[in-house]
Coordinates of N, CA and C in Angstrom, one line a residue:
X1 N -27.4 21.8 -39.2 CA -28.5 21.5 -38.3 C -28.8 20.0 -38.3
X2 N -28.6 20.0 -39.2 CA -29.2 18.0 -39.5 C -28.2 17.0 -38.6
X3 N -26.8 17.1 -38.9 CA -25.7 16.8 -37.8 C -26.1 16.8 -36.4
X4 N -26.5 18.4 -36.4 CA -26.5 18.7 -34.8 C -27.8 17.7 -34.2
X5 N -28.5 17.6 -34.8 CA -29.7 16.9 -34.5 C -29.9 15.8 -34.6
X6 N -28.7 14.8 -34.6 CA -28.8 13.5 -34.9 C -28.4 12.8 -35.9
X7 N -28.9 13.6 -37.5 CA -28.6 12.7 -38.5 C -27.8 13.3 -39.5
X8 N -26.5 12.8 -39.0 CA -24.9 12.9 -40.1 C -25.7 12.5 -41.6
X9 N -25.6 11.9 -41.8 CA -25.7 11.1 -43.6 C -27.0 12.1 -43.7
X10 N -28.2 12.2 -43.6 CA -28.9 13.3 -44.3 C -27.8 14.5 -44.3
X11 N -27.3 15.2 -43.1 CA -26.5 16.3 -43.5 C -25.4 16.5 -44.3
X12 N -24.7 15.2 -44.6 CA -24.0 14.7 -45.4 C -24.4 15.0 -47.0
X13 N -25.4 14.4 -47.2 CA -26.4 14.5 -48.6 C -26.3 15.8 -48.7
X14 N -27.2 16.7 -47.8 CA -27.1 18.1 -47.9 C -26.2 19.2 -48.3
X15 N -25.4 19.2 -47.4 CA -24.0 19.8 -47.7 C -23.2 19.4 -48.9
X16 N -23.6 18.1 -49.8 CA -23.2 17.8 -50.6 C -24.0 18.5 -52.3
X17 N -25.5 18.3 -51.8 CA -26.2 19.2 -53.0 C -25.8 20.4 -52.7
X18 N -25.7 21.3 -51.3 CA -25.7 23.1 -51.1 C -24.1 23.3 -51.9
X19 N -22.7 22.9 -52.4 CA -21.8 22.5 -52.6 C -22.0 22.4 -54.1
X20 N -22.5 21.5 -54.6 CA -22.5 21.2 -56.2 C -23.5 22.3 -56.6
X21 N -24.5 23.2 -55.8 CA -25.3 24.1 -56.4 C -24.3 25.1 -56.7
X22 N -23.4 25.6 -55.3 CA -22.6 26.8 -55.4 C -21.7 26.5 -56.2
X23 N -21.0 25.6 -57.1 CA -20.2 25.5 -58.2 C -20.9 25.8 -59.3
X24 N -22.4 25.3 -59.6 CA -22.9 25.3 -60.8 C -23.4 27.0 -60.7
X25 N -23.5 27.7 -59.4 CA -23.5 29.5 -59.5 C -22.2 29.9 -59.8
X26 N -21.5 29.7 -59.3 CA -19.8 30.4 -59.6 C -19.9 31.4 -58.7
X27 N -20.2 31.8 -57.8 CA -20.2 32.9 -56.8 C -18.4 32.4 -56.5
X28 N -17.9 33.2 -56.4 CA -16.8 32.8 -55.2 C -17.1 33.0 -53.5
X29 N -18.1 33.3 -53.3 CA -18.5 34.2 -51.8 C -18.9 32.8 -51.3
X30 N -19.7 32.8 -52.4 CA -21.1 31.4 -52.2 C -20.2 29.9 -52.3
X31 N -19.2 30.3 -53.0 CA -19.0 28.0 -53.0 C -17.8 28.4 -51.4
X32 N -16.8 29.4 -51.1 CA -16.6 29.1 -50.3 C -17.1 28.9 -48.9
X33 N -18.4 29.8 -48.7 CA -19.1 29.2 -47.7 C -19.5 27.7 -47.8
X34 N -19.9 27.6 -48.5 CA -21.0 26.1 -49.0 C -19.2 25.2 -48.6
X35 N -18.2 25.3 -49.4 CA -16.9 24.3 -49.3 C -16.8 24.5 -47.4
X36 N -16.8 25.8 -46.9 CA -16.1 25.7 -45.5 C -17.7 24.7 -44.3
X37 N -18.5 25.3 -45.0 CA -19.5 24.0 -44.1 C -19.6 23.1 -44.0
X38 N -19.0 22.4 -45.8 CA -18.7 21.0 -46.0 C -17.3 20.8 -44.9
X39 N -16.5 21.4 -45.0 CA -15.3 21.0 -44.5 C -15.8 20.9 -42.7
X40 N -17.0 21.7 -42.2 CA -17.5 21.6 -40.8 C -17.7 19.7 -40.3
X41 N -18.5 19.7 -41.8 CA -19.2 18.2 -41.3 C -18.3 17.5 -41.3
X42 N -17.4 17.6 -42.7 CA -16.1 16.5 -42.4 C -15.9 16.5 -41.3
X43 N -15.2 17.7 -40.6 CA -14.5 17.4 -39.4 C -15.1 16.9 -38.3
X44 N -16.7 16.8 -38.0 CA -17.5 16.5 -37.2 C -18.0 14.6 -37.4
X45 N -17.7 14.6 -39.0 CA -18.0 12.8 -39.0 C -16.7 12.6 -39.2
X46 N -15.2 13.0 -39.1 CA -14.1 12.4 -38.6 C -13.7 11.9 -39.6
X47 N -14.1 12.5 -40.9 CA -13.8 12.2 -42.6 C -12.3 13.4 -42.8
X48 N -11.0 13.3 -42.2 CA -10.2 13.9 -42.5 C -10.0 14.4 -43.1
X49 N -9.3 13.0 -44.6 CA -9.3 13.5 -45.7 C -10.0 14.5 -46.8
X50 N -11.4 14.0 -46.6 CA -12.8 15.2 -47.2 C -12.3 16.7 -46.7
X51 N -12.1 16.4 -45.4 CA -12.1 17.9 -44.4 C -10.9 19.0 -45.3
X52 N -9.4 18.2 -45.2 CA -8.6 18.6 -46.0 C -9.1 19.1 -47.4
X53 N -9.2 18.3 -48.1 CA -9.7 19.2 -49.6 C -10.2 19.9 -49.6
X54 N -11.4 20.0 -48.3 CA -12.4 21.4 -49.0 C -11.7 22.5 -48.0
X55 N -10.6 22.1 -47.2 CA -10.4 23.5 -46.2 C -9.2 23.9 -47.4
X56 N -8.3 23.4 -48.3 CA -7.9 23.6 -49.3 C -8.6 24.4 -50.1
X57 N -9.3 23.7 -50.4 CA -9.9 24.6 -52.0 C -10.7 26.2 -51.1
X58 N -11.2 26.3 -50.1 CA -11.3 27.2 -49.2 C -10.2 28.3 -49.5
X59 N -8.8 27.9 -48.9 CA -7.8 28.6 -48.8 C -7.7 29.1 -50.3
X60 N -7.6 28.2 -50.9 CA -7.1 28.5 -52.4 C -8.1 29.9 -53.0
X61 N -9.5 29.7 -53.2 CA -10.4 31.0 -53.2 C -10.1 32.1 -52.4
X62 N -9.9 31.6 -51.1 CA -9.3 33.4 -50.3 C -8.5 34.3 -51.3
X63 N -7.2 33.2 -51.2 CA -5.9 33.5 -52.2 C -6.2 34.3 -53.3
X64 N -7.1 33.4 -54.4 CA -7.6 34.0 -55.6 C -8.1 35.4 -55.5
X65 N -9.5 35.2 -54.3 CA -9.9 36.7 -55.0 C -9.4 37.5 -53.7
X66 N -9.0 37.6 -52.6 CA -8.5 38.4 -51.5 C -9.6 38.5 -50.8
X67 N -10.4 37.5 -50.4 CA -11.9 38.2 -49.7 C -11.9 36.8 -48.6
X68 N -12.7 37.2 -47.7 CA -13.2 35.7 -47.1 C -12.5 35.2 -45.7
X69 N -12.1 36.7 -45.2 CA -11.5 36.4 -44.1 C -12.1 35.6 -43.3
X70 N -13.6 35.8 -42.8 CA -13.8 34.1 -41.5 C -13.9 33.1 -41.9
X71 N -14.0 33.1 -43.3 CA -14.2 31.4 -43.9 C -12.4 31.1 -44.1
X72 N -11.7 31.6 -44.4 CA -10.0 31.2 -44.1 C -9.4 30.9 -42.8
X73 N -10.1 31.8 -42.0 CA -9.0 31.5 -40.6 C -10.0 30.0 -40.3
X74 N -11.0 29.8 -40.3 CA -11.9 28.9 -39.7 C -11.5 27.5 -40.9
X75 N -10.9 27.8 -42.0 CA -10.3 26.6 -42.9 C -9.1 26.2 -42.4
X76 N -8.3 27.3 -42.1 CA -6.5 26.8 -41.7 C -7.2 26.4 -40.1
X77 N -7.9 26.5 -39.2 CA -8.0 26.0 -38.0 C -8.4 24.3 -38.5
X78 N -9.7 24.3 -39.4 CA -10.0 22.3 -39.5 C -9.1 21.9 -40.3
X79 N -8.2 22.9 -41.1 CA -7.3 21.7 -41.6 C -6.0 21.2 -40.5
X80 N -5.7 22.0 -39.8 CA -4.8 21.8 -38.5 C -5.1 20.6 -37.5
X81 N -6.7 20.9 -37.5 CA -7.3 19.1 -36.5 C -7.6 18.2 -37.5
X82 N -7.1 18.8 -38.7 CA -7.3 17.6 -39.8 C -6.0 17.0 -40.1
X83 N -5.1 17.5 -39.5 CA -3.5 16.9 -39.6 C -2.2 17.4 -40.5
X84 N -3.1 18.4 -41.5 CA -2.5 19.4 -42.1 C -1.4 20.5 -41.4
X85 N 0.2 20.8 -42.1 CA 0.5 21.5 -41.3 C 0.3 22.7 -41.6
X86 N 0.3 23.8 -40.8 CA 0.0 25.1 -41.1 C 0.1 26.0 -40.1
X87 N -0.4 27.4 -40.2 CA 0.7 28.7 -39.5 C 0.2 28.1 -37.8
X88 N 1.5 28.6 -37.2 CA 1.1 28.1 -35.5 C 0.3 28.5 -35.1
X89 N -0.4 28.1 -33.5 CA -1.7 28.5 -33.2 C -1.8 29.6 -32.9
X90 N -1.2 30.2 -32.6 CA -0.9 31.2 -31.9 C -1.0 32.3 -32.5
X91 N -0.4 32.2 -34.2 CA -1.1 33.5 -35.4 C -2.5 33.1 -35.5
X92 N -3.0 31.6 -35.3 CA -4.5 31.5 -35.7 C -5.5 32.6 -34.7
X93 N -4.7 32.2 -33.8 CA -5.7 32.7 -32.5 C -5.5 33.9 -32.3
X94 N -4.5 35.0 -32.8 CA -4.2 36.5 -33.1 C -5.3 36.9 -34.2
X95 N -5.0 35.9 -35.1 CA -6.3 36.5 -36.3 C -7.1 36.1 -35.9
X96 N -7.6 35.2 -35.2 CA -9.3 35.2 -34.9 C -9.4 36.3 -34.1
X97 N -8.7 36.8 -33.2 CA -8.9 38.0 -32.3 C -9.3 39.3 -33.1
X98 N -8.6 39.6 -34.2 CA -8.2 40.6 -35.3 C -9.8 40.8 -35.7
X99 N -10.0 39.1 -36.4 CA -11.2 39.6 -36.8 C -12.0 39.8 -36.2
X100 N -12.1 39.6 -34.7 CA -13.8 40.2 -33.9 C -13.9 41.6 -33.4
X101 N -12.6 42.1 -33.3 CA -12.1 43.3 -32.8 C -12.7 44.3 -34.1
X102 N -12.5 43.6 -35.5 CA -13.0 44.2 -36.5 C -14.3 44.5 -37.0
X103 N -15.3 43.3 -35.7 CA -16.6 43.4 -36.1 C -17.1 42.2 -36.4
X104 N -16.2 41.1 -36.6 CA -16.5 39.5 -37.6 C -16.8 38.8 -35.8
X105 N -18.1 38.7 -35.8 CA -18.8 38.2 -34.6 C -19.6 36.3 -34.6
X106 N -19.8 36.6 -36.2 CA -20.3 35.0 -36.7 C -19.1 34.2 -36.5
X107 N -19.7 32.9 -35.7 CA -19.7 31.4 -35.8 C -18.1 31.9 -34.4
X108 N -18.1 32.9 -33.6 CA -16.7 33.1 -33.2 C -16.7 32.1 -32.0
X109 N -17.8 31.8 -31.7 CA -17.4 30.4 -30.5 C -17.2 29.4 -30.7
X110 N -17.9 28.9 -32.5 CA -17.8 27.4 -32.4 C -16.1 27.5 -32.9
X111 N -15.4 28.4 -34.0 CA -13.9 28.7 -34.6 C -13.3 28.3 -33.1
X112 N -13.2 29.2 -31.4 CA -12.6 28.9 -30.2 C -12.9 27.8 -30.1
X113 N -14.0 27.1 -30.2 CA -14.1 25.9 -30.0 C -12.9 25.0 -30.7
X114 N -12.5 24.9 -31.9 CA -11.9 24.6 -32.8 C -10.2 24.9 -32.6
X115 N -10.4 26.2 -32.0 CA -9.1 26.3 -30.9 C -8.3 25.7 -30.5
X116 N -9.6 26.0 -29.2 CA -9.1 25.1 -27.9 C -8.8 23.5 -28.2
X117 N -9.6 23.2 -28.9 CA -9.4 21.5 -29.4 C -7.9 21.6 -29.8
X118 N -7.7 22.4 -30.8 CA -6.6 22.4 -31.3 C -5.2 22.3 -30.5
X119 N -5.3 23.2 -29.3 CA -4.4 23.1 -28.5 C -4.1 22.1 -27.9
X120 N -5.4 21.5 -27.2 CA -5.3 20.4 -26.4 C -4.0 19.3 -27.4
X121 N -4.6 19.2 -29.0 CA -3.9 18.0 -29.8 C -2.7 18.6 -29.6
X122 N -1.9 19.5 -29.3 CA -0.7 20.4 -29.7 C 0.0 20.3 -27.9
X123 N -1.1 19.6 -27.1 CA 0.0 19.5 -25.6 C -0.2 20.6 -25.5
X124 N -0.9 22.0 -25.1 CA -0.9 22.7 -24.4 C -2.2 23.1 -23.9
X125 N -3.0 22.2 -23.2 CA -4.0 21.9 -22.5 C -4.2 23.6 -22.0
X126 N -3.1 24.2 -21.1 CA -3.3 25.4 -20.8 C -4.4 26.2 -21.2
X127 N -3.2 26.8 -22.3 CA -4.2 27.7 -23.6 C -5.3 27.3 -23.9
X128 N -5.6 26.0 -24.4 CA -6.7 25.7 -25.2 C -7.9 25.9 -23.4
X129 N -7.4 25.9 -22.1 CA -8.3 26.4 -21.2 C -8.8 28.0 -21.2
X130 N -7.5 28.4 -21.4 CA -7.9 30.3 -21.4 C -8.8 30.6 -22.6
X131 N -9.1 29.5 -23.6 CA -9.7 30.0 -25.0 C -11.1 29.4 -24.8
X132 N -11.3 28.4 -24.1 CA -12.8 28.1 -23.5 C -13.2 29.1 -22.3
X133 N -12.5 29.2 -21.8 CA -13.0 30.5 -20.7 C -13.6 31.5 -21.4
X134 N -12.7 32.2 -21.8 CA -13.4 33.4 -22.9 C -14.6 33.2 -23.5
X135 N -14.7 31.9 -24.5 CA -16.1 31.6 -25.2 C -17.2 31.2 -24.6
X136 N -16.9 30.6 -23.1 CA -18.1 30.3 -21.4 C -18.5 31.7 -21.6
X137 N -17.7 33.1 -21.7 CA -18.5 34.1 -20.9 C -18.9 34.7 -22.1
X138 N -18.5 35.1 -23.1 CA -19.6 35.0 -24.4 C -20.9 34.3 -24.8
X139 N -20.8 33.0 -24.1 CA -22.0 32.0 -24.5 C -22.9 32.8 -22.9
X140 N -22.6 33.3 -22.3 CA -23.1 33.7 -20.6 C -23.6 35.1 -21.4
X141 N -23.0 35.6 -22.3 CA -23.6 36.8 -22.4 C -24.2 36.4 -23.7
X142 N -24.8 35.6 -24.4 CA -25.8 34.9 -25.2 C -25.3 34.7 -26.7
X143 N -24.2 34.8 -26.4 CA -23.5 34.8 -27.9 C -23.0 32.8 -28.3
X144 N -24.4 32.3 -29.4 CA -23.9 30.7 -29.7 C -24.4 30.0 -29.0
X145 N -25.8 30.0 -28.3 CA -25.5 28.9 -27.0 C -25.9 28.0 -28.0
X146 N -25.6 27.4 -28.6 CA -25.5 25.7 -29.3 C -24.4 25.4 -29.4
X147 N -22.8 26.1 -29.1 CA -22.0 25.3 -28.6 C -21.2 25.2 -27.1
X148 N -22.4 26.0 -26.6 CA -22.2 25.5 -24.7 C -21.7 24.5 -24.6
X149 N -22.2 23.3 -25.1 CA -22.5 22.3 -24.4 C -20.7 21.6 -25.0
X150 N -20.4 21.8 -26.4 CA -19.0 21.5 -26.9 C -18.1 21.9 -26.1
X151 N -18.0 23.7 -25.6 CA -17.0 24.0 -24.5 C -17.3 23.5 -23.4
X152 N -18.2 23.0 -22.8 CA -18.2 22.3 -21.5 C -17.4 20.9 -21.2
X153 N -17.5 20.2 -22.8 CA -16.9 19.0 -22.9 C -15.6 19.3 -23.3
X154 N -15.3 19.9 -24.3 CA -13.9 20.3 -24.4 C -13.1 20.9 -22.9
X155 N -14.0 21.7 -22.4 CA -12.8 22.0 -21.2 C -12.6 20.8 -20.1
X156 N -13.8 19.9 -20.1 CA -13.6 18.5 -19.5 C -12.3 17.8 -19.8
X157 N -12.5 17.8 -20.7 CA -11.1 17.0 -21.7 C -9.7 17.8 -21.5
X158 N -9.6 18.8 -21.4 CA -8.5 20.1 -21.1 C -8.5 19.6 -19.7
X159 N -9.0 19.6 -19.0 CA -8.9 19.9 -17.7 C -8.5 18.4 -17.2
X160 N -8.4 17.3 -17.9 CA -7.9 15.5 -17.7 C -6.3 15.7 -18.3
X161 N -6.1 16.2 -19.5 CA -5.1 17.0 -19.9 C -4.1 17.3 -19.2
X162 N -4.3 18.3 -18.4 CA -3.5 18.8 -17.4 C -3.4 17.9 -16.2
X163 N -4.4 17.1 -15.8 CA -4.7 16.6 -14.4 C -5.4 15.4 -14.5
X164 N -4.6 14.4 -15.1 CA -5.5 13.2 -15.0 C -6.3 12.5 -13.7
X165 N -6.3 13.7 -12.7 CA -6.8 12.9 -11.2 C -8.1 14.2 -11.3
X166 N -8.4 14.8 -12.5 CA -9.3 16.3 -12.2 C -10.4 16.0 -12.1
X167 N -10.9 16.0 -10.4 CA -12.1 16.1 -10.2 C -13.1 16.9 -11.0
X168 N -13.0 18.1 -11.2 CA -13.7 18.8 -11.9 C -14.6 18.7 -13.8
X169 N -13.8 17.6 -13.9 CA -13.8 17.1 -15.2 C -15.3 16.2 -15.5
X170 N -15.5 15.4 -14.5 CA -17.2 14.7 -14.7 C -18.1 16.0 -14.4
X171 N -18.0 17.4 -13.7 CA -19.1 18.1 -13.9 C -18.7 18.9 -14.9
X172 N -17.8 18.5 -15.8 CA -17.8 19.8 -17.3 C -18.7 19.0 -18.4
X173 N -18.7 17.3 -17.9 CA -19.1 16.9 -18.7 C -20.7 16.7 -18.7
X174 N -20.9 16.7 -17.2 CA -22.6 16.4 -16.9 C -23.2 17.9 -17.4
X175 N -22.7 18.7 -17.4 CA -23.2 20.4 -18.1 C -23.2 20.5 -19.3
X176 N -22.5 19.8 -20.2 CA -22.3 19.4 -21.8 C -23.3 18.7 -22.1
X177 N -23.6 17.1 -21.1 CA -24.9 16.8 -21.3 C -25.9 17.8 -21.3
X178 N -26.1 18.4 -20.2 CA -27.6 18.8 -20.4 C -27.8 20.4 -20.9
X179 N -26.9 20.7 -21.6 CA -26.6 21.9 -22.2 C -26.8 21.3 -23.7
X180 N -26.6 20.2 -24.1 CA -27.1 19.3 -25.4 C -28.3 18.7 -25.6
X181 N -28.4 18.4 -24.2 CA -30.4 17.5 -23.8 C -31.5 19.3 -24.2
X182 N -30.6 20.4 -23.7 CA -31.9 21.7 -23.8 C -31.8 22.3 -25.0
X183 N -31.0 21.8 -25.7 CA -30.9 22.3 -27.8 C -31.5 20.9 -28.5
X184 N -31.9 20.0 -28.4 CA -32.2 18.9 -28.6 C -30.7 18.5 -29.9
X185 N -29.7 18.9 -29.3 CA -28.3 18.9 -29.9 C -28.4 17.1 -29.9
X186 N -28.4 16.0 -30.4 CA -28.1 15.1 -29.9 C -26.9 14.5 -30.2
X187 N -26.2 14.9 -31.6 CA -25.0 15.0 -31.8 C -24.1 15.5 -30.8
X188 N -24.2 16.2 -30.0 CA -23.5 16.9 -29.1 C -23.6 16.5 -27.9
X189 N -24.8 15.8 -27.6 CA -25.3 14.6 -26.4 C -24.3 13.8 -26.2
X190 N -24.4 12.8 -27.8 CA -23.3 11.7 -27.5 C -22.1 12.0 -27.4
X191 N -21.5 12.9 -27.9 CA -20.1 12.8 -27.4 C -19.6 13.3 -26.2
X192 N -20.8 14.2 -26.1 CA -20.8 14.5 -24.3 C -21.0 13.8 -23.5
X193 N -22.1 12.4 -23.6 CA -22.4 10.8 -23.0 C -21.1 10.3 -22.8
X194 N -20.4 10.0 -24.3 CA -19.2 9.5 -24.1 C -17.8 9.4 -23.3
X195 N -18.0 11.5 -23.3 CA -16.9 11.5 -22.4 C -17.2 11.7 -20.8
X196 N -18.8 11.4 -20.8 CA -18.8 11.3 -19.4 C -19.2 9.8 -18.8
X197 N -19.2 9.1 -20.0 CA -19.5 7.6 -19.5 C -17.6 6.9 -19.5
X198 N -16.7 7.6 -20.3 CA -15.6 7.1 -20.4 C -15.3 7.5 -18.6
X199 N -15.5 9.0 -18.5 CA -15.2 9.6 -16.8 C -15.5 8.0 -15.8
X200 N -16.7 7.9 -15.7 CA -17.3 7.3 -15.0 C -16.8 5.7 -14.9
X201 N -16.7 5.1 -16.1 CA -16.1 4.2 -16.0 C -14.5 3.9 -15.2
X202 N -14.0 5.0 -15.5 CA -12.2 4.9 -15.4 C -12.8 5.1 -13.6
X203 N -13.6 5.5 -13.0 CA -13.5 5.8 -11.4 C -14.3 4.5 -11.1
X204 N -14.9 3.3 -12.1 CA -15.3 2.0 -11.4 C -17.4 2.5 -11.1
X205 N -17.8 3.3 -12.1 CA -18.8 3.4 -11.7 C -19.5 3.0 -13.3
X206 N -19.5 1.3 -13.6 CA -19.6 1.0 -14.9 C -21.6 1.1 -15.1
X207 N -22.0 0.5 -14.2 CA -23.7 0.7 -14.1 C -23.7 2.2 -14.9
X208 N -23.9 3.0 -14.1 CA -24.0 4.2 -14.7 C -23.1 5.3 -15.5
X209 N -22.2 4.3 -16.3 CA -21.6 4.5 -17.4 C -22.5 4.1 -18.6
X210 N -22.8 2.7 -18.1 CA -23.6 2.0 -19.5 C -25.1 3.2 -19.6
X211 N -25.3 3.4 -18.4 CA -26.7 3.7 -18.2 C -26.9 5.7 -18.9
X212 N -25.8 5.7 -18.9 CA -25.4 7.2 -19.4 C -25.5 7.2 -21.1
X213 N -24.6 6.3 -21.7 CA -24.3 6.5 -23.1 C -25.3 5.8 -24.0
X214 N -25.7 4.2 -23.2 CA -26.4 3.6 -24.3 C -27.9 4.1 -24.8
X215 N -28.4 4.6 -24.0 CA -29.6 5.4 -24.9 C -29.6 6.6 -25.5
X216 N -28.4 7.5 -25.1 CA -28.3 8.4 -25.9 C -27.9 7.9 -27.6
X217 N -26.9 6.6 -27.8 CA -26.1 6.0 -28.7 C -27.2 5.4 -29.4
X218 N -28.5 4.8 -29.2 CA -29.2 3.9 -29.4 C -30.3 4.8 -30.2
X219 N -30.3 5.8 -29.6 CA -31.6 6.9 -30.4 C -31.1 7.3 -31.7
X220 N -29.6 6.8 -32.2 CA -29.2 7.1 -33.4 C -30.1 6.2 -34.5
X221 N -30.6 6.6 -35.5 CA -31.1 5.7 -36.6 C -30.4 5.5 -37.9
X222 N -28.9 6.7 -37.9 CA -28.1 6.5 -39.0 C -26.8 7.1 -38.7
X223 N -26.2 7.0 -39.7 CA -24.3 7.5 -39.1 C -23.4 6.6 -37.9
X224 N -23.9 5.4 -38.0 CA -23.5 4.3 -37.6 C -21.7 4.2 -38.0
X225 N -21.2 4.7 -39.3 CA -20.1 4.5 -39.9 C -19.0 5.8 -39.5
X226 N -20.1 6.8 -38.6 CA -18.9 7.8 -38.5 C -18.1 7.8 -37.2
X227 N -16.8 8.7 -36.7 CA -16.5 8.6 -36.1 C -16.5 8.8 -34.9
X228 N -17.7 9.8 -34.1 CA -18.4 9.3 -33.0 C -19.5 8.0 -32.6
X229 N -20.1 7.7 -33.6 CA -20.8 6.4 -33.2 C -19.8 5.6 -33.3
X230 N -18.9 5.2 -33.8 CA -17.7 4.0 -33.3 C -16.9 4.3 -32.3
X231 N -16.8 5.4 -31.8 CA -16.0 5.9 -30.6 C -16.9 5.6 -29.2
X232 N -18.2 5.5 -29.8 CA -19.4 5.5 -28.7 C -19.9 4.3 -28.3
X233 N -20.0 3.3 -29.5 CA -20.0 1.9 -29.6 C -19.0 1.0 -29.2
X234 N -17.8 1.2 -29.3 CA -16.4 0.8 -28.9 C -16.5 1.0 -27.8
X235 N -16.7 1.8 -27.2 CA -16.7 2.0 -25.5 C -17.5 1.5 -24.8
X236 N -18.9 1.2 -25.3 CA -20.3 0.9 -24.7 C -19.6 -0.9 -24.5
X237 N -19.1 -1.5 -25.6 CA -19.0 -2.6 -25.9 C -17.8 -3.2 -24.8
X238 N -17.0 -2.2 -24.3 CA -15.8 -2.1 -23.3 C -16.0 -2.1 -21.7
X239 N -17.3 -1.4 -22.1 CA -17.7 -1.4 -20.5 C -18.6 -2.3 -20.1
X240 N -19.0 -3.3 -21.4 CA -20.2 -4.1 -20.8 C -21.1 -4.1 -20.6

C-alpha cells in the first residue's frame, strides 16, 4: 500500500520489519508470504537482485514443506522478470489457470499482470495481449480494480510491441492514468505518465509530454533512487 501510494522507501522499511518479524515467528505460511511481498516491492523498485533472493527462498519453502501454491507460481513468475531462468511461460500460465479453476482467486490479476509483462520481455507481445484481455474483464466484473490501471498500461506497451505505428496505444495509456488518478495509486500514475508522456513525445507533442509527467514525478517526496523515478526523470530531462 505504501508503494502504491507514492512512498517506496517507507514501504521498503516495512516489508523489511513484516520479513524479520515472520523469521523471528518461524511460521513457514507466514515468512513466505511476508518473503513473496518483499520480493513484490523488489520487483516494483527495480531491485532485481533483492527480488531474486526472496523469490528463491520462496521457492525453497514451497519445496520444503509442499504447501504455498500462489505464493510459488507468483515467485517463479518475478523471478523470470527478474532474469532468473525458469519453467516456460506457458507451464506458468497453465498453473496459474490450475490454480483459479481450484478456487485460488487472490492477487490473480496483479500474477496476469506479471504475465503479460512477462511475455512482452519474451517477444511474444501476442499472448501477453490475450492475458490482459482476460484480466480487463475480471477487473469489469470487479475483481482488483487497483490494477486496472497496470493492464491498461501494460497492454499500451503490448500493443507498441506488435505495432510500433499503434494508434491505440496513447488511449491504453490515458485510461492507466486515470484509472491511477481514481485509486489515488500514484505509483501507478507515474509510470502510466511516463509511458504516455514517452507516447506523446515520439508523435512531436513535447508541451504536453512535459506537461503530463512532470507533476505527477514532482509530487514524489522519496524513492528518487528507484527505478521508475529514474526512468521518469531521464525522460522528463530528454524532452525538455
Amino acid at each position: 500500500q505504501l508503494w502504491l501510494t507514492g512512498f517506496p522507501d517507507q514501504g521498503l522499511a516495512a516489508i523489511q520489519d513484516a520479513v524479520s518479524l515472520a523469521r523471528q515467528v518461524g511460521h513457514p505460511q507466514t515468512t513466505a508470504r511476508a518473503l513473496y511481498y518483499a520480493g513484490v516491492l523488489h520487483y516494483s523498485r527495480g531491485e532485481y537482485d533483492a527480488l531474486r533472493e526472496r523469490a528463491t527462498e520462496v521457492l525453497g519453502l514451497g519445496d520444503q514443506h509442499g504447501i504455498f501454491a500462489f505464493f510459488t507460481v507468483g515467485a517463479r513468475l518475478l523471478a523470470h522478470l527478474g532474469g532468473s531462468p525458469g519453467p516456460k511461460l506457458d507451464d506458468l500460465s497453465a498453473e496459474l489457470a490450475r490454480l483459479q479453476r481450484g478456487g485460488v482467486r487472490a492477487r490473480r490479476v496483479f500474477l496476469a499482470m506479471l504475465l503479460a509483462e512477462a511475455y512482452g520481455l519474451a517477444g511474444r507481445p501476442d499472448r501477453g495481449l490475450d492475458v490482459v484481455g482476460e484480466a480487463l474483464i475480471a477487473i469489469e466484473a470487479g475483481a482488483e480494480r487497483y490494477y486496472e490501471s497496470a493492464h491498461h498500461r501494460v497492454r499500451g506497451e503490448l500493443r507498441l510491441a506488435v505495432d510500433p505505428s499503434a494508434e491505440d496505444a496513447e488511449a491504453c495509456f490515458r485510461r492507466a492514468v486515470n484509472a491511477a488518478q481514481a485509486i489515488g495509486g500514484r505509483s501507478l500514475e507515474l509510470r502510466a505518465a511516463t509511458s504516455l508522456a514517452r507516447r506523446l513525445a515520439a508523435r512531436g507533442a513535447t508541451t504536453e509530454a512535459r506537461e503530463t509527467l512532470a507533476p505527477v514525478l514532482g509530487a514524489f517526496t522519496e524513492g528518487h533512487d528507484t527505478r521508475d523515478l529514474r526512468t521518469a526523470s531521464a525522460l522528463l530531462s530528454k524532452i525538455g
